[in-house]
Coordinates of C-alpha atoms and ligand atoms in Angstrom, one line a residue:
M21 CA 3.7 3.2 8.8
S22 CA 6.5 0.8 8.1
T23 CA 10.2 1.8 8.7
K24 CA 10.8 1.7 5.0
S25 CA 7.9 4.2 4.4
K26 CA 9.2 6.4 7.2
V27 CA 12.7 6.5 5.7
L28 CA 11.2 7.3 2.3
E29 CA 9.2 10.1 3.8
I30 CA 12.2 11.7 5.5
L31 CA 14.3 11.5 2.4
E32 CA 11.5 13.0 0.3
N33 CA 11.1 15.8 2.8
N34 CA 14.9 16.5 2.4
R35 CA 15.3 16.2 -1.3
G36 CA 18.7 17.5 -2.4
I37 CA 20.0 17.3 1.2
A38 CA 21.9 14.4 2.7
V39 CA 20.4 13.1 6.0
S40 CA 22.9 11.5 8.3
G41 CA 22.4 7.9 9.4
G42 CA 22.6 9.1 13.0
K43 CA 19.7 11.6 12.5
L44 CA 17.6 8.9 10.8
A45 CA 18.4 6.5 13.6
M46 CA 17.4 9.0 16.2
Q47 CA 14.2 10.0 14.5
L48 CA 13.1 6.4 14.0
Q49 CA 14.5 5.1 17.3
L50 CA 16.6 2.5 15.5
S51 CA 20.3 1.7 15.3
R52 CA 22.4 3.1 12.5
N53 CA 23.0 -0.4 11.3
A54 CA 19.2 -1.0 11.1
I55 CA 18.9 2.2 9.0
W56 CA 21.7 1.0 6.7
K57 CA 19.8 -2.3 6.2
V58 CA 16.6 -0.5 5.4
V59 CA 18.4 1.7 2.9
K60 CA 20.0 -1.3 1.3
E61 CA 16.6 -2.9 0.9
L62 CA 15.1 0.2 -0.6
Q63 CA 18.0 0.3 -3.1
R64 CA 17.4 -3.3 -4.0
E65 CA 13.7 -2.4 -4.7
G66 CA 15.0 0.2 -7.2
Y67 CA 15.1 3.4 -5.1
D68 CA 18.0 5.6 -6.2
I69 CA 19.4 6.5 -2.7
E70 CA 22.9 7.8 -2.6
A71 CA 25.1 7.1 0.5
I72 CA 27.5 10.0 0.8
P73 CA 30.5 9.3 3.1
N74 CA 30.4 11.4 6.3
R75 CA 27.2 13.1 5.2
G76 CA 24.4 10.5 5.0
Y77 CA 21.7 9.4 2.6
R78 CA 19.7 11.3 -0.1
F79 CA 17.7 10.7 -3.1
G80 CA 19.6 10.7 -6.4
N81 CA 18.2 12.6 -9.3
G82 CA 17.0 9.4 -10.9
N83 CA 14.7 8.6 -8.1
D84 CA 11.2 8.8 -9.3
I85 CA 9.3 5.9 -7.7
L86 CA 5.7 6.7 -6.9
S87 CA 4.6 5.9 -3.3
T88 CA 2.2 7.0 -0.7
A89 CA 5.1 7.7 1.7
G90 CA 6.8 9.8 -1.0
I91 CA 3.7 11.8 -1.6
K92 CA 2.7 12.5 2.0
P93 CA 5.5 15.1 2.8
Y94 CA 4.0 17.3 0.1
L95 CA 0.4 17.3 1.4
E96 CA -0.7 20.3 3.3
K97 CA -1.5 19.8 7.0
E98 CA -5.1 20.6 6.6
S99 CA -5.4 18.4 3.4
M100 CA -8.6 16.5 3.1
A101 CA -6.8 13.6 1.4
E102 CA -8.4 10.6 2.9
N103 CA -6.6 7.6 1.6
I104 CA -3.8 7.6 -1.1
L105 CA -3.6 4.2 -2.9
V106 CA -0.6 3.8 -5.2
Y107 CA -0.6 0.8 -7.6
S108 CA 2.1 -0.3 -10.0
T109 CA -0.4 -1.3 -12.8
L110 CA -4.1 -0.8 -13.2
L111 CA -6.4 -1.0 -16.1
S112 CA -7.5 2.6 -15.4
T113 CA -7.3 4.6 -12.1
S114 CA -10.7 6.1 -13.0
H115 CA -12.2 2.6 -13.4
T116 CA -10.9 1.6 -10.0
A117 CA -11.9 4.9 -8.4
K118 CA -15.5 4.5 -9.7
Q119 CA -15.7 1.0 -8.3
L120 CA -14.4 2.2 -4.9
A121 CA -16.8 5.2 -5.0
L122 CA -19.7 2.8 -5.6
E123 CA -18.5 0.8 -2.5
G124 CA -18.7 3.9 -0.4
A125 CA -15.1 5.3 -0.6
K126 CA -14.9 8.7 1.1
H127 CA -14.3 12.2 -0.3
G128 CA -10.6 12.6 -0.9
T129 CA -9.8 9.0 -1.7
I130 CA -7.0 9.1 -4.3
I131 CA -6.0 6.3 -6.7
I132 CA -2.6 6.5 -8.5
A133 CA -1.0 4.1 -10.9
N134 CA 2.5 3.9 -12.3
E135 CA 1.0 2.4 -15.5
Q136 CA -2.4 2.0 -17.0
T137 CA -3.1 -0.8 -19.5
G138 CA -6.5 0.7 -20.5
G139 CA -6.2 4.4 -19.7
R140 CA -9.3 6.2 -20.8
G141 CA -9.6 9.7 -22.4
R142 CA -12.6 11.9 -23.3
M143 CA -15.0 11.0 -26.1
G144 CA -14.3 7.3 -25.8
R145 CA -10.6 7.7 -26.7
S146 CA -7.8 5.9 -24.9
F147 CA -5.1 7.7 -22.9
F148 CA -1.5 6.6 -23.5
S149 CA -0.2 5.6 -20.1
P150 CA 3.2 3.9 -20.2
K151 CA 5.0 2.6 -17.2
D152 CA 7.2 5.1 -15.2
G153 CA 6.5 7.9 -17.7
G154 CA 3.5 9.6 -16.3
L155 CA 1.3 10.5 -13.3
Y156 CA -2.1 8.8 -13.7
M157 CA -4.4 9.8 -10.8
S158 CA -8.1 9.7 -10.1
L159 CA -9.7 11.6 -7.2
I160 CA -13.0 10.6 -5.6
L161 CA -14.9 13.8 -4.6
R162 CA -18.2 14.0 -2.8
P163 CA -18.8 17.8 -3.0
E164 CA -22.2 19.1 -2.0
I165 CA -23.1 20.7 -5.3
S166 CA -26.0 20.8 -7.7
L167 CA -26.0 19.1 -11.1
D168 CA -25.8 22.6 -12.5
S169 CA -22.5 23.4 -10.9
S170 CA -20.9 20.1 -11.7
T171 CA -19.7 21.4 -15.1
L172 CA -17.6 23.9 -13.1
I173 CA -15.6 21.0 -11.6
T174 CA -14.0 20.3 -14.9
S175 CA -12.8 23.9 -15.4
A176 CA -11.7 24.0 -11.7
A177 CA -9.6 20.8 -12.2
A178 CA -7.9 22.3 -15.2
V179 CA -7.0 25.4 -13.2
A180 CA -5.7 23.2 -10.4
V181 CA -3.4 21.3 -12.8
C182 CA -2.0 24.6 -14.2
R183 CA -1.3 25.9 -10.7
T184 CA 0.4 22.6 -9.8
L185 CA 2.6 22.6 -12.8
E186 CA 3.6 26.2 -12.2
K187 CA 4.3 25.6 -8.5
T188 CA 6.3 22.4 -9.1
T189 CA 8.2 23.2 -12.3
G190 CA 7.8 26.9 -12.9
V191 CA 6.5 26.3 -16.5
K192 CA 3.6 28.3 -17.8
A193 CA 0.6 26.1 -18.5
G194 CA -2.5 27.0 -20.6
I195 CA -5.9 25.4 -21.0
K196 CA -7.3 24.3 -24.3
W197 CA -11.1 24.2 -23.8
V198 CA -12.5 22.2 -22.2
N199 CA -9.7 20.8 -20.1
D200 CA -6.5 19.8 -22.0
I201 CA -3.4 21.3 -20.5
Y202 CA -0.8 22.7 -22.9
C203 CA 2.8 23.8 -22.4
N204 CA 4.7 25.4 -25.3
G205 CA 1.9 24.5 -27.8
K206 CA 1.7 20.8 -26.9
K207 CA -0.6 18.7 -24.7
I208 CA 1.0 17.7 -21.4
C209 CA -2.1 16.6 -19.6
G210 CA -5.6 15.4 -20.1
I211 CA -8.5 15.4 -17.6
L212 CA -11.6 13.2 -17.6
T213 CA -14.4 14.1 -15.2
E214 CA -17.1 11.5 -14.5
A215 CA -20.1 11.7 -12.2
I216 CA -21.9 8.9 -10.3
M217 CA -25.5 9.8 -10.0
D218 CA -28.0 8.9 -7.3
F219 CA -31.2 8.6 -9.3
E220 CA -33.4 8.3 -6.2
S221 CA -32.5 11.9 -5.2
N222 CA -31.5 13.1 -8.6
S223 CA -28.2 14.3 -7.2
I224 CA -24.5 13.5 -7.7
S225 CA -23.2 10.9 -5.2
A226 CA -19.6 11.2 -6.3
I227 CA -17.4 12.8 -8.9
V228 CA -14.2 11.1 -10.2
I229 CA -11.6 13.4 -11.6
G230 CA -9.0 11.5 -13.7
I231 CA -5.8 13.4 -14.4
G232 CA -3.1 12.1 -16.7
I233 CA 0.2 14.0 -16.9
N234 CA 3.0 13.1 -19.3
V235 CA 5.9 13.6 -17.0
S236 CA 8.9 11.8 -18.6
T237 CA 7.7 9.7 -21.4
A238 CA 10.4 9.8 -24.1
R239 CA 9.5 11.6 -27.3
G240 CA 9.9 8.5 -29.5
E241 CA 7.7 6.5 -27.1
F242 CA 4.4 8.3 -28.0
P243 CA 2.3 6.5 -30.6
K244 CA 2.5 8.0 -34.1
E245 CA -0.8 9.9 -33.9
L246 CA 0.3 11.7 -30.8
E247 CA 3.9 12.5 -31.8
K248 CA 3.1 16.0 -33.0
K249 CA 0.7 17.1 -30.4
A250 CA 1.8 15.5 -27.1
E251 CA 4.8 16.4 -25.0
S252 CA 6.3 15.4 -21.6
L253 CA 6.9 17.9 -18.9
I254 CA 10.5 16.9 -18.6
H255 CA 11.2 18.1 -22.1
V256 CA 9.8 21.5 -21.1
T257 CA 11.7 21.8 -17.8
E258 CA 14.8 19.9 -19.0
R259 CA 15.5 18.9 -15.4
P260 CA 14.6 15.9 -13.3
L261 CA 11.1 15.9 -11.8
S262 CA 9.5 14.1 -8.8
R263 CA 6.2 12.6 -9.6
N264 CA 5.6 12.3 -5.8
R265 CA 5.9 16.0 -5.5
I266 CA 3.7 16.8 -8.4
A267 CA 1.1 14.3 -7.1
G268 CA 1.2 15.8 -3.6
V269 CA 0.8 19.4 -4.8
L270 CA -1.9 18.3 -7.3
I271 CA -3.9 16.7 -4.5
N272 CA -3.7 19.9 -2.4
E273 CA -4.7 22.1 -5.3
V274 CA -7.7 19.9 -6.5
L275 CA -9.1 19.5 -3.0
W276 CA -8.5 23.2 -2.2
I277 CA -10.1 24.6 -5.4
L278 CA -13.5 23.0 -4.5
K279 CA -13.8 25.9 -2.1
E280 CA -13.5 28.4 -4.9
L281 CA -16.1 26.7 -7.1
G282 CA -18.4 29.2 -8.8
S283 CA -16.3 32.2 -7.7
E284 CA -15.7 35.0 -10.2
E285 CA -12.0 34.8 -9.5
L286 CA -11.8 31.1 -10.5
I287 CA -13.5 31.7 -13.9
Q288 CA -11.4 34.7 -14.5
E289 CA -8.3 32.6 -13.9
Y290 CA -9.7 29.9 -16.2
K291 CA -10.2 32.6 -18.9
S292 CA -6.7 34.1 -18.4
R293 CA -5.2 30.7 -18.9
S294 CA -7.3 29.9 -22.0
I295 CA -5.3 29.3 -25.2
V296 CA -8.4 29.5 -27.4
L297 CA -10.0 32.9 -26.5
G298 CA -10.1 35.0 -29.7
K299 CA -8.8 32.1 -31.8
E300 CA -10.2 30.6 -35.0
I301 CA -11.3 27.0 -34.3
E302 CA -13.1 24.0 -35.7
V303 CA -16.0 22.7 -33.6
L304 CA -16.1 19.0 -34.0
Y305 CA -19.6 17.4 -33.7
N306 CA -21.0 14.1 -35.0
Q307 CA -17.9 13.5 -37.2
Q308 CA -18.3 16.9 -38.8
S309 CA -16.5 20.1 -38.2
R310 CA -17.6 23.8 -38.4
K311 CA -15.4 26.8 -38.5
A312 CA -15.9 29.3 -35.7
M313 CA -14.4 32.1 -33.7
V314 CA -14.1 32.0 -29.9
L315 CA -15.7 35.1 -28.4
D316 CA -15.8 34.3 -24.7
I317 CA -16.0 31.8 -21.8
D318 CA -19.1 32.2 -19.7
E319 CA -19.5 32.0 -15.9
R320 CA -20.2 28.3 -16.1
G321 CA -17.1 27.5 -18.3
G322 CA -19.2 27.4 -21.5
L323 CA -17.5 28.4 -24.7
L324 CA -19.2 31.2 -26.7
V325 CA -18.4 30.8 -30.4
E326 CA -19.5 32.5 -33.5
Y327 CA -19.8 30.5 -36.7
E328 CA -19.1 31.9 -40.2
N329 CA -22.8 32.6 -40.8
Q330 CA -22.7 34.9 -37.6
E331 CA -24.8 32.3 -35.7
K332 CA -23.6 32.2 -32.0
Q333 CA -23.7 29.2 -29.7
V334 CA -22.5 28.4 -26.1
L335 CA -20.8 25.1 -26.1
T336 CA -21.0 23.2 -22.8
S337 CA -19.2 20.1 -23.8
G338 CA -17.6 18.6 -26.9
E339 CA -14.4 18.9 -28.8
I340 CA -12.7 21.8 -30.6
S341 CA -9.4 22.1 -32.5
I342 CA -7.4 25.3 -33.0
R343 CA -7.3 26.0 -36.8
G344 CA -3.8 25.5 -38.2
E345 CA -2.7 23.3 -35.3
F346 CA -2.6 19.5 -35.1
Ligands
BTN427 C1 -8.2 13.2 -22.3 O1 -7.1 13.7 -22.6 O2 -9.1 12.9 -23.1 C2 -8.4 12.8 -20.9 C3 -7.4 11.9 -20.3 C4 -7.6 11.5 -18.9 C5 -6.5 10.5 -18.5 C6 -6.6 10.2 -17.0 S1 -5.2 9.2 -16.5 C7 -5.9 8.9 -15.0 C8 -7.4 8.6 -15.3 N1 -7.6 7.3 -15.6 C9 -8.0 7.1 -16.9 O3 -8.2 6.0 -17.4 N2 -8.1 8.3 -17.4 C10 -7.8 9.4 -16.5

């Protein structure tokens, strides 16, 4: 690890607290002058590092630069995170993750970008991914699961995002089936789960979970069609956020939740976080929509709905909208 990364890691570990030049120098076995030079260089690169006379260095509130060194302090010791690759711009983290998975990248390889020029959403839509405003992450997973259980991964990822948002910001997050994350009635996060199949053995060789969180995108920056339904986390918390911290906790939560896959507790948590249970919805299918009532969510994450003609159906994929909402 470079000296710059080590300094970043120490400052990230001590957010809110000033770390003296002497302490940094001792920990990194360098002179105080060498530490000062590294800090100056980091400041030139855009890091908001405050130098407080007689106390030391600390991150200012404006510091929100994504980096592997900045994420590492938040990873649990037993984390299965294999390799965390942070890019400034990518077409799509999921696109890169799928390429790497095909080339043999290991379980726990994480791709993060500060901007996506071709962010992808579900149902062939795009995902608005402006520079500096969000956390765009794709995780390569190689869980030993059957095709059957793979649908549960999507529900598990949604629960993992809710847990992360609550741990890092204290905000209450809900799930709009199948896996959109809402806070205060607006979409904060979207999840795209994709599988790479091994047709020889008819099994899944890798799963790529793509998670996009609107962290600090300004309200006026969202495209017109999203203005009413999308929101950034910062407007819910109304205080500065660290994308490195959110990323680290999210990696822990997603990798951890795989152990809970298929458990009764997990589906109960998914249900308790659902914002559609008992609601009147529109089921969107083939450019058409049908009114229905949500009765339940089954043990596989399927949505049990009842249409106006009393016909019931379990939806395993697709798109719904809550009636009366955008
Ligand atoms: C949706 O809301 O329809 C799902 C959006 C998923 C967006 C994330 S951002 C990281 C990853 N890379 C992509 O291109 N898409 C996913």
